[in-house]
Short mmCIF file of C-alpha atoms and ligand atoms in Angstrom, two decimals:
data_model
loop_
_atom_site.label_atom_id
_atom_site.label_comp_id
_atom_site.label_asym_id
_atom_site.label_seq_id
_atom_site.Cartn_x
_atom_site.Cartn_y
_atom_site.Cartn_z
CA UNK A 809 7.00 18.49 -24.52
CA UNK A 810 7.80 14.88 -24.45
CA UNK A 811 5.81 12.39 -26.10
CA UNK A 812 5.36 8.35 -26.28
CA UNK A 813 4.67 7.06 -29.85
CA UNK A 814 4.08 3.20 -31.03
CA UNK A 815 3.16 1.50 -34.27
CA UNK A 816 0.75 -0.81 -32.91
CA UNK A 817 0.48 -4.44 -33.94
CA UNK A 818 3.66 -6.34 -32.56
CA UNK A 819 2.48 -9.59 -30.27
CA UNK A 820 4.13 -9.08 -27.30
CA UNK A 821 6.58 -11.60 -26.70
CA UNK A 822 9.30 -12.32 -23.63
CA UNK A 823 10.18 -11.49 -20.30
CA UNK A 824 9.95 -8.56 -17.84
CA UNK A 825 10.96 -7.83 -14.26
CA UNK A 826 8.35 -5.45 -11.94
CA UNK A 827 9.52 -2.83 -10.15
CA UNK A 828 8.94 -1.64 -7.01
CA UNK A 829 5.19 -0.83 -5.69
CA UNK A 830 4.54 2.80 -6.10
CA UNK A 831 1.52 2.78 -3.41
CA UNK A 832 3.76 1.42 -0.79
CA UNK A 833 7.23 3.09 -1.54
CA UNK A 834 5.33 6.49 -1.28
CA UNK A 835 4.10 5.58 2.01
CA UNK A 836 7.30 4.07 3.54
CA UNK A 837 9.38 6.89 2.07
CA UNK A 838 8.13 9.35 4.80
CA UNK A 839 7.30 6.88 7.55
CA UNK A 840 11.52 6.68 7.12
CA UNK A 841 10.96 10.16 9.62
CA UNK A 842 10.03 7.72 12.54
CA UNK A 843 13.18 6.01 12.83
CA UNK A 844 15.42 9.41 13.41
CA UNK A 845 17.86 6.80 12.24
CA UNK A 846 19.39 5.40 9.17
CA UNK A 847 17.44 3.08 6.85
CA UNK A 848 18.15 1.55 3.60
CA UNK A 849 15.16 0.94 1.47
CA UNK A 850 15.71 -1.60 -1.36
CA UNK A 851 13.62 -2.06 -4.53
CA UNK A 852 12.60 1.25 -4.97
CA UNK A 853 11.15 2.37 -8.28
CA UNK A 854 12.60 5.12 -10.47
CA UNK A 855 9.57 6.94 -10.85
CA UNK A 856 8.49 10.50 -10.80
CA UNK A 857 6.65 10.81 -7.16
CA UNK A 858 9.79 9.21 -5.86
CA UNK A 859 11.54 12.14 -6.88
CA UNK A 860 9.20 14.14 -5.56
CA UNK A 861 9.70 12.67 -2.68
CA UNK A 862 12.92 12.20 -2.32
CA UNK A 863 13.04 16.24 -2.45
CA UNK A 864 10.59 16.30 0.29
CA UNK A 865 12.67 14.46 2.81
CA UNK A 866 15.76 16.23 1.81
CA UNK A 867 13.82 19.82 2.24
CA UNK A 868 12.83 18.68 5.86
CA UNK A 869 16.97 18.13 6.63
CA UNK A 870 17.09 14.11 6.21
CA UNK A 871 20.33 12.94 4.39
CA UNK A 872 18.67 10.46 1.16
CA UNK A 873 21.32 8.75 -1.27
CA UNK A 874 21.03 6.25 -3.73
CA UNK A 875 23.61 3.51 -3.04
CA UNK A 876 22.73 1.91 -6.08
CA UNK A 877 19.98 2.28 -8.94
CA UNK A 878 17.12 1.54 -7.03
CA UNK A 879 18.62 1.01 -3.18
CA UNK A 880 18.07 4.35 -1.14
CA UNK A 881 20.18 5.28 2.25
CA UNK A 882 17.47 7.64 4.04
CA UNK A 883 19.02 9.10 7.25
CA UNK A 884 16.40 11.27 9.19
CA UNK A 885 18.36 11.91 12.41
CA UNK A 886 18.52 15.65 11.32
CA UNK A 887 15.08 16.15 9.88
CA UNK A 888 14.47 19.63 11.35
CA UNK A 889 10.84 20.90 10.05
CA UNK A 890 7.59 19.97 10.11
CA UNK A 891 5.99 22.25 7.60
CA UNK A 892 5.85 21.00 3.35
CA UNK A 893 4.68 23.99 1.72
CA UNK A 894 2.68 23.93 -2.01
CA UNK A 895 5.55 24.08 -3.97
CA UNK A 896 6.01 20.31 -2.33
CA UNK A 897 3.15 18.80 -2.03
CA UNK A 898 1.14 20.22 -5.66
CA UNK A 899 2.74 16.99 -7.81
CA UNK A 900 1.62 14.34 -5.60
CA UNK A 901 -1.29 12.99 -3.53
CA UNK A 902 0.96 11.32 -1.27
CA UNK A 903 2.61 13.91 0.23
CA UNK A 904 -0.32 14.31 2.66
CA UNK A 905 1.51 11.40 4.48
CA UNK A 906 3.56 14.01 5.90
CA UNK A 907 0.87 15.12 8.30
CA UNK A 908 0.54 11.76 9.74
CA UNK A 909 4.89 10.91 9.86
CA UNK A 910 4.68 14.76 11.16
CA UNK A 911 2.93 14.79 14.01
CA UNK A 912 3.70 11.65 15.24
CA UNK A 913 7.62 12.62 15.41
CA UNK A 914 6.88 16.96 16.50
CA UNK A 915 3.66 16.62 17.67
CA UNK A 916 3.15 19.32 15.00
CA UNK A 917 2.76 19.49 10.99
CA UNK A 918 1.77 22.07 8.62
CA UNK A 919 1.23 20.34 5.12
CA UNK A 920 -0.27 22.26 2.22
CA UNK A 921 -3.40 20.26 0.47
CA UNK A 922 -1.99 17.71 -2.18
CA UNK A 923 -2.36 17.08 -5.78
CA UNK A 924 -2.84 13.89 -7.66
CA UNK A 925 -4.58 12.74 -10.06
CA UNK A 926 -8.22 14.22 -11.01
CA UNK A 927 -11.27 12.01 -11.38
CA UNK A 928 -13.43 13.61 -8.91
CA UNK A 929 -13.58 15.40 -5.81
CA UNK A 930 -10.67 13.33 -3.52
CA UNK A 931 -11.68 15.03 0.03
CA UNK A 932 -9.33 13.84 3.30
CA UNK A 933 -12.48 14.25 6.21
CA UNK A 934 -11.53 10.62 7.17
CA UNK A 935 -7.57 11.41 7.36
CA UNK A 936 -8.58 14.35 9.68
CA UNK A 937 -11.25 12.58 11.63
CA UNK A 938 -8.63 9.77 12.25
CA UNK A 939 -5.66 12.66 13.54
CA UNK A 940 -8.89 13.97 15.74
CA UNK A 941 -9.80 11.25 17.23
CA UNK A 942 -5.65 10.48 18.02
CA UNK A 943 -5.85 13.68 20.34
CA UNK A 944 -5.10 16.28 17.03
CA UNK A 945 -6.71 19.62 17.03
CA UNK A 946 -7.10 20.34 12.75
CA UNK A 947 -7.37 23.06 10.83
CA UNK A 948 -7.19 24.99 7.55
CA UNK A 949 -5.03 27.70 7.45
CA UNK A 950 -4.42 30.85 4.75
CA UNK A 951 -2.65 28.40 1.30
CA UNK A 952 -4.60 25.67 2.15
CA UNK A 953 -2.26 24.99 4.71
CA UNK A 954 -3.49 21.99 6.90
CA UNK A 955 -2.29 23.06 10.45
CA UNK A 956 -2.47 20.53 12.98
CA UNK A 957 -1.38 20.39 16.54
CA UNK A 958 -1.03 17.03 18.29
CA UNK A 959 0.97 17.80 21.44
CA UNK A 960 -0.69 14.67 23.00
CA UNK A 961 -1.49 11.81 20.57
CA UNK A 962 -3.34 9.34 22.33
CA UNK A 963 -5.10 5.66 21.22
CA UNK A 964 -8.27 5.68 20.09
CA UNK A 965 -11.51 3.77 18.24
CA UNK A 966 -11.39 5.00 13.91
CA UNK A 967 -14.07 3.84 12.84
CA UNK A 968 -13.44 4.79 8.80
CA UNK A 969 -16.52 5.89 7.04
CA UNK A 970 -15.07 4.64 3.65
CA UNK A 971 -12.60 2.24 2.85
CA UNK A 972 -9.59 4.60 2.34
CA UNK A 973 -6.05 3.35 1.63
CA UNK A 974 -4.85 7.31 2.53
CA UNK A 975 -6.94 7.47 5.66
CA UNK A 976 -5.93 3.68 7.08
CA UNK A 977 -1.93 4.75 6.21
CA UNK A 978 -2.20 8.27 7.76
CA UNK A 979 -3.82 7.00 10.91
CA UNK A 980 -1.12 4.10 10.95
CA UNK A 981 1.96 6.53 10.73
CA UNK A 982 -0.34 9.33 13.22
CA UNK A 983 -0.82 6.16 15.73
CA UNK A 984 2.47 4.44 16.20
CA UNK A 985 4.02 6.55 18.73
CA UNK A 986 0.54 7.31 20.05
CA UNK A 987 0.23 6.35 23.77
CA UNK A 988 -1.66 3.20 23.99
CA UNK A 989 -4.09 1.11 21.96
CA UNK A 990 -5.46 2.86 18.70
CA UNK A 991 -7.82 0.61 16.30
CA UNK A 992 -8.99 1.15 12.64
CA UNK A 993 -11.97 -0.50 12.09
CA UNK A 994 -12.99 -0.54 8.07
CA UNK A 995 -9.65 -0.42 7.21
CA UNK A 996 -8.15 -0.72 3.66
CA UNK A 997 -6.57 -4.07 2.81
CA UNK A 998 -4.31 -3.42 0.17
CA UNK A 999 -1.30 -5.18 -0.03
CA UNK A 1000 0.83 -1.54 0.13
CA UNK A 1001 -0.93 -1.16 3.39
CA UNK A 1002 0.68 -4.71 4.82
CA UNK A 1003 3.81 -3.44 3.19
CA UNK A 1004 3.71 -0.11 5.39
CA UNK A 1005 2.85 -2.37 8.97
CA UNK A 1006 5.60 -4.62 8.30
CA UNK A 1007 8.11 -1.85 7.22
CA UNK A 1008 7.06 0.16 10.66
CA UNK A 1009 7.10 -3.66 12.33
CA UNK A 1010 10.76 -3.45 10.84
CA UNK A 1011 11.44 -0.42 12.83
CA UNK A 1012 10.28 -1.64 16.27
CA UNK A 1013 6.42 -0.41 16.15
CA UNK A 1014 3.65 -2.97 17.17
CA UNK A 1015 0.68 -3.32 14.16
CA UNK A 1016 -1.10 -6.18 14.36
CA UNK A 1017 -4.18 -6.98 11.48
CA UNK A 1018 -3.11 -5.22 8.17
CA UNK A 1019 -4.26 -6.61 5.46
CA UNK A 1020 -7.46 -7.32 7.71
CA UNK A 1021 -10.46 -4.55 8.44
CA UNK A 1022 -9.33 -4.43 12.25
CA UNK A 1023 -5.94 -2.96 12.56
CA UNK A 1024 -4.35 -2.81 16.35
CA UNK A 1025 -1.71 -0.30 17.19
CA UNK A 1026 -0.11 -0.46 20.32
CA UNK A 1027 2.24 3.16 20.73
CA UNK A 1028 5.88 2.92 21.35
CA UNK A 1029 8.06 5.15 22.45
CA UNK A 1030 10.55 4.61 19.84
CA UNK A 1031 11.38 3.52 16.51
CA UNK A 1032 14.69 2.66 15.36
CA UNK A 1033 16.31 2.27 11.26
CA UNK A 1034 15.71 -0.95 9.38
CA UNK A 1035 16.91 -2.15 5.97
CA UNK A 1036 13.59 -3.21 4.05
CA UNK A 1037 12.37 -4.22 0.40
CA UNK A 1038 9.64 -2.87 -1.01
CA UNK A 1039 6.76 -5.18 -2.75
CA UNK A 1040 6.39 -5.74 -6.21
CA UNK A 1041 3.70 -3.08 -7.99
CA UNK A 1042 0.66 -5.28 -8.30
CA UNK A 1043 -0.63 -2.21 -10.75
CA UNK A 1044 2.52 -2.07 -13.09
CA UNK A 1045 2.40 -6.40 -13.17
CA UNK A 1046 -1.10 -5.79 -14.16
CA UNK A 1047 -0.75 -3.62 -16.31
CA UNK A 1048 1.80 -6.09 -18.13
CA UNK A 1049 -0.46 -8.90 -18.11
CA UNK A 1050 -3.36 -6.79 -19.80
CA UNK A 1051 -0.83 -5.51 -22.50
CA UNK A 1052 0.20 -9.15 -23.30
CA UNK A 1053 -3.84 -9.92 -23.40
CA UNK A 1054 -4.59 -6.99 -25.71
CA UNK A 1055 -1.41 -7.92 -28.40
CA UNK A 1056 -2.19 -11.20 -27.95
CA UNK A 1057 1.37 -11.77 -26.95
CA UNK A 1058 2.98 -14.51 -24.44
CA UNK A 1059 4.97 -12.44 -21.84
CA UNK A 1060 6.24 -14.07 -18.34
CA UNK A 1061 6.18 -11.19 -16.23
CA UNK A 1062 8.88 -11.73 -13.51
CA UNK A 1063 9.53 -10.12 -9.60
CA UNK A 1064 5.38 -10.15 -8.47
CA UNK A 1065 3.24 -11.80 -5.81
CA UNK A 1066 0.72 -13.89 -7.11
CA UNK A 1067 -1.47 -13.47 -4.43
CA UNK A 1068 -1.80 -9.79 -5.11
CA UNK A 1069 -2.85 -10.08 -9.03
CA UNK A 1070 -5.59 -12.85 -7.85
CA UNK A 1071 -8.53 -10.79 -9.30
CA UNK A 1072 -6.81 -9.21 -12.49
CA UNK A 1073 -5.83 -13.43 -13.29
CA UNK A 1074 -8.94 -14.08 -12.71
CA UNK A 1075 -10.88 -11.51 -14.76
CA UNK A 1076 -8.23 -12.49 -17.76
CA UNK A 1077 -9.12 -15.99 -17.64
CA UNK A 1078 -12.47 -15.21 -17.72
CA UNK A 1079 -11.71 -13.43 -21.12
CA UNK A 1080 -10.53 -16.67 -22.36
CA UNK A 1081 -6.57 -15.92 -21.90
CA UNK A 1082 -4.06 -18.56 -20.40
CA UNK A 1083 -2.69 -17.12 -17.00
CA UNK A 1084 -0.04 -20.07 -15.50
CA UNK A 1085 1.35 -18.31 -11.51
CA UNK A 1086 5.02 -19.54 -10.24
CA UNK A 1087 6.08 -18.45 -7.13
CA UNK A 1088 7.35 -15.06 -8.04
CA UNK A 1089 6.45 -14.22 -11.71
CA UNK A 1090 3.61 -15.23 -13.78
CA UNK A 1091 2.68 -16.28 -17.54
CA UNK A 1092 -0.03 -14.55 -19.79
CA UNK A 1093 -0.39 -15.91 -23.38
CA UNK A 1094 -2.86 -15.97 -25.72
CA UNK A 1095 -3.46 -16.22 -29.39
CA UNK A 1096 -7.16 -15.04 -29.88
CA UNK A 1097 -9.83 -12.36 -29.32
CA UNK A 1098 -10.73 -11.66 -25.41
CA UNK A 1099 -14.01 -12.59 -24.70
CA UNK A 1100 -16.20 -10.09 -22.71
CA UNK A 1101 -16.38 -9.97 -19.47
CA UNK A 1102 -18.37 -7.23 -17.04
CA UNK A 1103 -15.47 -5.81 -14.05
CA UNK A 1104 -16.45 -3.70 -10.85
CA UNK A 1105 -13.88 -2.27 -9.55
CA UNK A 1106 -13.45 -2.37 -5.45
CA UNK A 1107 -11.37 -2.07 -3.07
CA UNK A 1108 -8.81 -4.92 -2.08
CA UNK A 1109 -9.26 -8.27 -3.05
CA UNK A 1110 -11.74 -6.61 -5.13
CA UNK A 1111 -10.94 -5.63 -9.07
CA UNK A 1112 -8.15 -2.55 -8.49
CA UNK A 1113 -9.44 0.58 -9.72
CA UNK A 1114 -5.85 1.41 -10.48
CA UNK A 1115 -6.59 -1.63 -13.64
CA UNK A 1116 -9.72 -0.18 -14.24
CA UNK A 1117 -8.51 2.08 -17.59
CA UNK A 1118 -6.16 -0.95 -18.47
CA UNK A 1119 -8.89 -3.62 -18.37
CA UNK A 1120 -11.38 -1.71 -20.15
CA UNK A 1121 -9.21 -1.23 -23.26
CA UNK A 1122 -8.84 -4.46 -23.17
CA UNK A 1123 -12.74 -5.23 -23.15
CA UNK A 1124 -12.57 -1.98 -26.23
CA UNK A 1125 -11.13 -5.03 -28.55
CA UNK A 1126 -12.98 -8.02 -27.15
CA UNK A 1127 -15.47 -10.25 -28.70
CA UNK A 1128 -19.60 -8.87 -27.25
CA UNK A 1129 -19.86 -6.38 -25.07
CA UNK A 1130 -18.98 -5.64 -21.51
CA UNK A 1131 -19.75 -4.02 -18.29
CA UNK A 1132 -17.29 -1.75 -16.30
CA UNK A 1133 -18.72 -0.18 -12.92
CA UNK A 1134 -16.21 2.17 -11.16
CA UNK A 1135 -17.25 1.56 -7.79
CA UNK A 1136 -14.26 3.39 -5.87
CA UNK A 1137 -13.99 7.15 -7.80
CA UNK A 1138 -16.67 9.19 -8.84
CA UNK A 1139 -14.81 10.28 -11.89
CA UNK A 1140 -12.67 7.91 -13.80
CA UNK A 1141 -13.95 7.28 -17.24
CA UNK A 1142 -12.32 10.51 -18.57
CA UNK A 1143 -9.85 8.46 -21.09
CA UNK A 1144 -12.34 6.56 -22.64
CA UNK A 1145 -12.79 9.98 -24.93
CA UNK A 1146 -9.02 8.83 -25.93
CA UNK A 1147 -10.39 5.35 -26.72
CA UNK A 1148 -12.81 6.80 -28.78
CA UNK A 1149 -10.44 9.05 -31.02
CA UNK A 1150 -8.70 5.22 -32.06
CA UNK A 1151 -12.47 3.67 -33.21
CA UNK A 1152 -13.48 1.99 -29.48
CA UNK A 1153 -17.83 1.86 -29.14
CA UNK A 1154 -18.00 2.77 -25.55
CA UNK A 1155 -20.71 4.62 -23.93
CA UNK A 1156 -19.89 5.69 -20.24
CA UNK A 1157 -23.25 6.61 -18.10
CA UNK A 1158 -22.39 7.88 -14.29
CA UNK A 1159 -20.02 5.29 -12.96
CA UNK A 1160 -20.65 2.24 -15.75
CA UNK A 1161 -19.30 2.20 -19.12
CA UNK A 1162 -20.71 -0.23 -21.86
CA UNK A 1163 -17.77 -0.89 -24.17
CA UNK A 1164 -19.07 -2.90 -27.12
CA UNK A 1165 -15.89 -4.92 -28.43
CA UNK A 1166 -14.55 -3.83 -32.02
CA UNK A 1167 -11.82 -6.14 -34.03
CA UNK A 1168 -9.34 -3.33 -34.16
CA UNK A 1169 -8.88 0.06 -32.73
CA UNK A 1170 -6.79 2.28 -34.85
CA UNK A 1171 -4.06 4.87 -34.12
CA UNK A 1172 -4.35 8.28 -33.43
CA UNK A 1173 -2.71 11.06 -31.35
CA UNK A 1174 -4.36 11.05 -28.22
CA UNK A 1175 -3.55 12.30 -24.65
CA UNK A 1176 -2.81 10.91 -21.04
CA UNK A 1177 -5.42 12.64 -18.67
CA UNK A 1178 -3.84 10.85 -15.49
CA UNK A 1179 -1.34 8.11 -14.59
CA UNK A 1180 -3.34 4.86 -15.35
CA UNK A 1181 -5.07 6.87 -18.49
CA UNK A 1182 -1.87 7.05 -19.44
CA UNK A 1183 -1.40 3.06 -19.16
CA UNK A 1184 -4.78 2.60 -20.95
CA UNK A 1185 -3.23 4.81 -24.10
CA UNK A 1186 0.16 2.62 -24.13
CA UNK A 1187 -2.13 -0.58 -24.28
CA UNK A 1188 -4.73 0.79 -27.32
CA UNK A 1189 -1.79 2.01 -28.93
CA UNK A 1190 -0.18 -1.42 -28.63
CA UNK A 1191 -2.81 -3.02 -29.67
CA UNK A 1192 -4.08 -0.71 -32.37
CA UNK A 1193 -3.19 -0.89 -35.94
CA UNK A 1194 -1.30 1.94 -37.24
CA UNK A 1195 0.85 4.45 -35.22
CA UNK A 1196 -0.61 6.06 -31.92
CA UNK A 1197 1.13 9.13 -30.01
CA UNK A 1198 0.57 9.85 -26.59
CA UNK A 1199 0.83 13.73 -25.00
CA UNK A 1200 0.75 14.52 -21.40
CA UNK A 1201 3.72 11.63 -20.65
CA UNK A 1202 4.78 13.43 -17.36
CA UNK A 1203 1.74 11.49 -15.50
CA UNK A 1204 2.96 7.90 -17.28
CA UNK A 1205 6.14 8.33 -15.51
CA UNK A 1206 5.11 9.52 -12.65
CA UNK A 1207 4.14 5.70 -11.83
CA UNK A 1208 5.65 3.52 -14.63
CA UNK A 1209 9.56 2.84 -14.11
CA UNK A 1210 10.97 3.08 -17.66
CA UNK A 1211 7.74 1.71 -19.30
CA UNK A 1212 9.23 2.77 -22.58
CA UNK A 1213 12.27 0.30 -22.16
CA UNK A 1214 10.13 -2.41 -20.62
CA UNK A 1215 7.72 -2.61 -23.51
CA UNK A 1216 10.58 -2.42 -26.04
CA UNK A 1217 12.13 -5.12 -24.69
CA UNK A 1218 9.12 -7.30 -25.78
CA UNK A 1219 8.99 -6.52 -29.30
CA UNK A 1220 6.38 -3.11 -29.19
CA UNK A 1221 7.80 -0.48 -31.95
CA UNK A 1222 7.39 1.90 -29.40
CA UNK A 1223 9.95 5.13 -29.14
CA UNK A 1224 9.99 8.59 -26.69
CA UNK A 1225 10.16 11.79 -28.72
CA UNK A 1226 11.06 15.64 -26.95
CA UNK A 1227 8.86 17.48 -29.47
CA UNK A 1228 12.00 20.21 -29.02
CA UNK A 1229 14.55 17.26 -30.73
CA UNK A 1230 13.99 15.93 -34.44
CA UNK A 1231 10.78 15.63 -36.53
CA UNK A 1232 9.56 11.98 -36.07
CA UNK A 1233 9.07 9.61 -39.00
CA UNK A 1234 5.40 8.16 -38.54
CA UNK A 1235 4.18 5.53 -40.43
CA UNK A 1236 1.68 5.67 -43.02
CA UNK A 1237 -0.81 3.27 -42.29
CA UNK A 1238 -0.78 0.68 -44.88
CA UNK A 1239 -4.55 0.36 -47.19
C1 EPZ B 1538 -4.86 5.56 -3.18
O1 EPZ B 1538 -5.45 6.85 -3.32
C2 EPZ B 1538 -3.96 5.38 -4.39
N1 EPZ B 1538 -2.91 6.41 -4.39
C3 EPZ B 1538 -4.79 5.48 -5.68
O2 EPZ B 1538 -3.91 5.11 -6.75
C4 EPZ B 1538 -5.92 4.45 -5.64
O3 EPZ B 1538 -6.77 4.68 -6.75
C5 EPZ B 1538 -6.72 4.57 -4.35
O4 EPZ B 1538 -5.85 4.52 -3.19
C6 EPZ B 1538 -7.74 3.43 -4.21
O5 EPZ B 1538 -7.06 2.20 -4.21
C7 EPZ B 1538 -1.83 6.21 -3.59
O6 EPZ B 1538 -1.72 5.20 -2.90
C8 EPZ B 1538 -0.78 7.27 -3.64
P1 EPZ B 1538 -8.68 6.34 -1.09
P2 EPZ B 1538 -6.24 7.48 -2.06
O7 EPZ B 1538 -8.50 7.22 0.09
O8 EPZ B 1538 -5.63 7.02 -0.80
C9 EPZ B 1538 -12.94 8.42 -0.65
C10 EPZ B 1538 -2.72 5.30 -8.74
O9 EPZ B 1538 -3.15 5.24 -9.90
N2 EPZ B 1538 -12.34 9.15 0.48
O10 EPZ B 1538 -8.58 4.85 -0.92
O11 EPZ B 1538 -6.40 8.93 -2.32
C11 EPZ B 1538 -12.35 8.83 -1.99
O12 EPZ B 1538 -13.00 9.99 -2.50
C12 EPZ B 1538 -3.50 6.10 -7.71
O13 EPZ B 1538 -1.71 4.72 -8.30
C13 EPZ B 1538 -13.16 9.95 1.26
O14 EPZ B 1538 -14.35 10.08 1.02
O15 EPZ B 1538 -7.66 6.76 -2.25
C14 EPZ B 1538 -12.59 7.62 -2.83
O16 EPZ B 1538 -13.92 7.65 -3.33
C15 EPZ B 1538 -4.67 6.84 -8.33
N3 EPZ B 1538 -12.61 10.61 2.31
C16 EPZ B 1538 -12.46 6.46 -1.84
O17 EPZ B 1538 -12.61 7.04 -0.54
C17 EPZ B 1538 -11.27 10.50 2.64
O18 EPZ B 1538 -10.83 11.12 3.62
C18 EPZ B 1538 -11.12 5.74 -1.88
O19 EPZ B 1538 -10.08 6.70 -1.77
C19 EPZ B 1538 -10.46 9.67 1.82
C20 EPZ B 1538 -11.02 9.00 0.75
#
């Protein structure tokens, strides 16, 4: 088993480039089955649920090579099948975009229920009421086996219950080729779903208002290839800019839309750090304590809940204490158990933590119990005196594009171990 360990303390100090968005990749990757045409998707991230991906396509017959480290040729002329069994879709939430890219190119699909991450029950009645209302006829088979049969997808009113960024990109990729008008009312804002309109836009569909709560679909008959980049991951850039907050560190993180890190800049300079935006990277020094701040997470522009983890490690060091209200998952305090194993005062009640800010967490073997957990742990340990190791790396990489390297590059002592390879020296810490 592979493992992540750091000796904590280093400011970080330098420059780093942001891959691709894993949000939007994971939702273009399969829209690719529209086209039944070549496309070349640039700026991809070398992540785990690409992979997973990438194996999906391939399994349904479409041609996918990497032209260059992170360009991908995706041909899906000769995708042949519309059913992703478990075995496909168990490592990854997103492979439930399937049943939308599915039936909009057979009319059929036969997806197995996805996996993900775990912080609570993470049901799909809003994907299926959107496929219903589009003409589908739903159900769940033997395997949890979604089955649905849209022979005749047609426009229609989704009106979303909840703000759901699977629900508003499954109806998109379900509604493209329907016949006539479809619009999602309530719809998600978050930049990945702009990215997804304008990559379909790319291939000849008609979406006008992403990024808005009224989103207008007009069907066509046909989509064609495109080439396309993918956005900068406003969750990775944040990510960075709370690590260079926590080591108190002065890190110009480079490739990212300001406009999409608006609330996480504005949180940080509320904790007394010095944010400075360009036009594609932006600057996070500082050479003191964070104040405290209170965050609730909601959907976009709200606080991410994808920074929630990172931003309350940050707040586990700070100077008073601070409020943290999870406002989009029922469930996603679980790591702060982690923070407490490294000397964090946090007390998490229902969907609010109060994290009362200590001078110094302190290292300790601890665990990642999901992908942004996993980003919390790589921040305390950072920032934490002493060395920290971190188990359970399979769901760090399953979003973070060579965090390891990244981080190294800006002065962490941070190093990957395969507990089957050599015994690892670990530092003693110092009286
Ligand atoms: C996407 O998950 C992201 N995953 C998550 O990021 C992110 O936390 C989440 O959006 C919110 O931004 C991907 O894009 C692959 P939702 P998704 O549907 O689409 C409820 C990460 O770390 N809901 O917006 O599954 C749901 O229970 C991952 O990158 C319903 O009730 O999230 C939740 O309370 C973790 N019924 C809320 O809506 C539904 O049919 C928001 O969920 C769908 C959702």
């Amino acid at each position: 088993m592979e493992r992540i360990f750091i000796n904590g303390g280093n400011p970080l100090k330098g420059e780093v480039t942001i891959s691709g968005a894993k949000n939007a990749v994971l939702a273009i990757l399969p829209a690719t089955i529209l086209a039944q045409d070549m496309c070349v998707i640039e700026n991809v991230p070398r992540i785990s649920d690409v992979e997973h991906m990438v194996r999906i396509l391939h399994q349904l017959g479409a041609r996918v090579n990497y032209i260059n480290d992170t360009t991908l040729e995706i041909d899906t002329s000769s995708v042949n099948s519309y059913v992703v069994t478990h075995d496909m879709t168990k490592h990854m939430r997103a492979s439930y975009y399937l049943i939308g890219t599915l039936i909009s190119r057979f009319g059929r699909a036969k997806v197995a229920m996805p996996g993900g991450c775990n912080f609570g029950v993470r049901p799909i009645d809003q994907h299926i009421k959107g496929f219903e209302i589009l003409g589908s006829e739903v159900n769940l088979s033997e395997n949890a086996m979604i089955e649905v049969d849209a022979t005749k997808l047609a426009g229609g009113l989704i009106y979303l219950d909840v703000v759901s960024v699977g629900a508003t990109i499954n109806c998109m990729l379900a509604a493209v080729r329907a016949k006539g008008l479809t619009v999602i009312e309530n719809a998600a804002k978050e930049p990945h779903i702009v990215d997804l309109a304008n990559f379909l836009n790319s291939m000849g569909a008609d979406i006008r208002g992403a990024g808005t709560d009224v989103i207008k679909i007009r069907g066509v008959d046909r989509l064609h290839g495109c080439s396309y980049s993918i956005i900068p991951d406003q969750i990775e850039a944040g990510t960075f800019m709370v690590a260079a907050a926590a080591t108190k560190g002065s890190v110009l993180i480079k490739n990212v839309t300001p406009k999409h890190l608006e609330s996480i800049t504005a949180k940080l300079i509320q904790c007394g750090i010095t944010v400075e935006e360009y036009d594609d990277s932006i600057l996070v020094k500082s050479d003191k304590r964070a104040k405290r701040c209170n965050v609730k997470t909601m959907p976009h522009p709200g606080f991410p809940t994808d920074m929630q983890p990172q931003m309350t490690t940050l707040l586990a060091i700070a100077d008073g204490t601070s409020i943290v209200s999870e406002g989009v998952w029922d469930n996603r305090f679980q790591y702060v158990e982690q923070l407490l194993r490294m000397g964090a005062n946090i007390n998490v009640s229902g969907k609010t933590a109060t994290v009362e800010g200590v001078e110094q967490l302190h290292g300790a073997p601890v665990r990642a119990d999901d992908l942004r957990a996993g980003a919390a742990m790589l921040i305390a340990g950072l920032a934490a005196k002493g060395t920290t190791s971190i188990e359970n790396i399979v769901y760090i990489d399953r979003g973070y594009d060579d965090v390891v390297g990244k981080f190294k590059s800006l002065g962490a002592d941070i190093w990957r171990v395969d507990d089957e390879d050599k015994p690892t020296v670990v530092k003693t810490e110092t009286a």
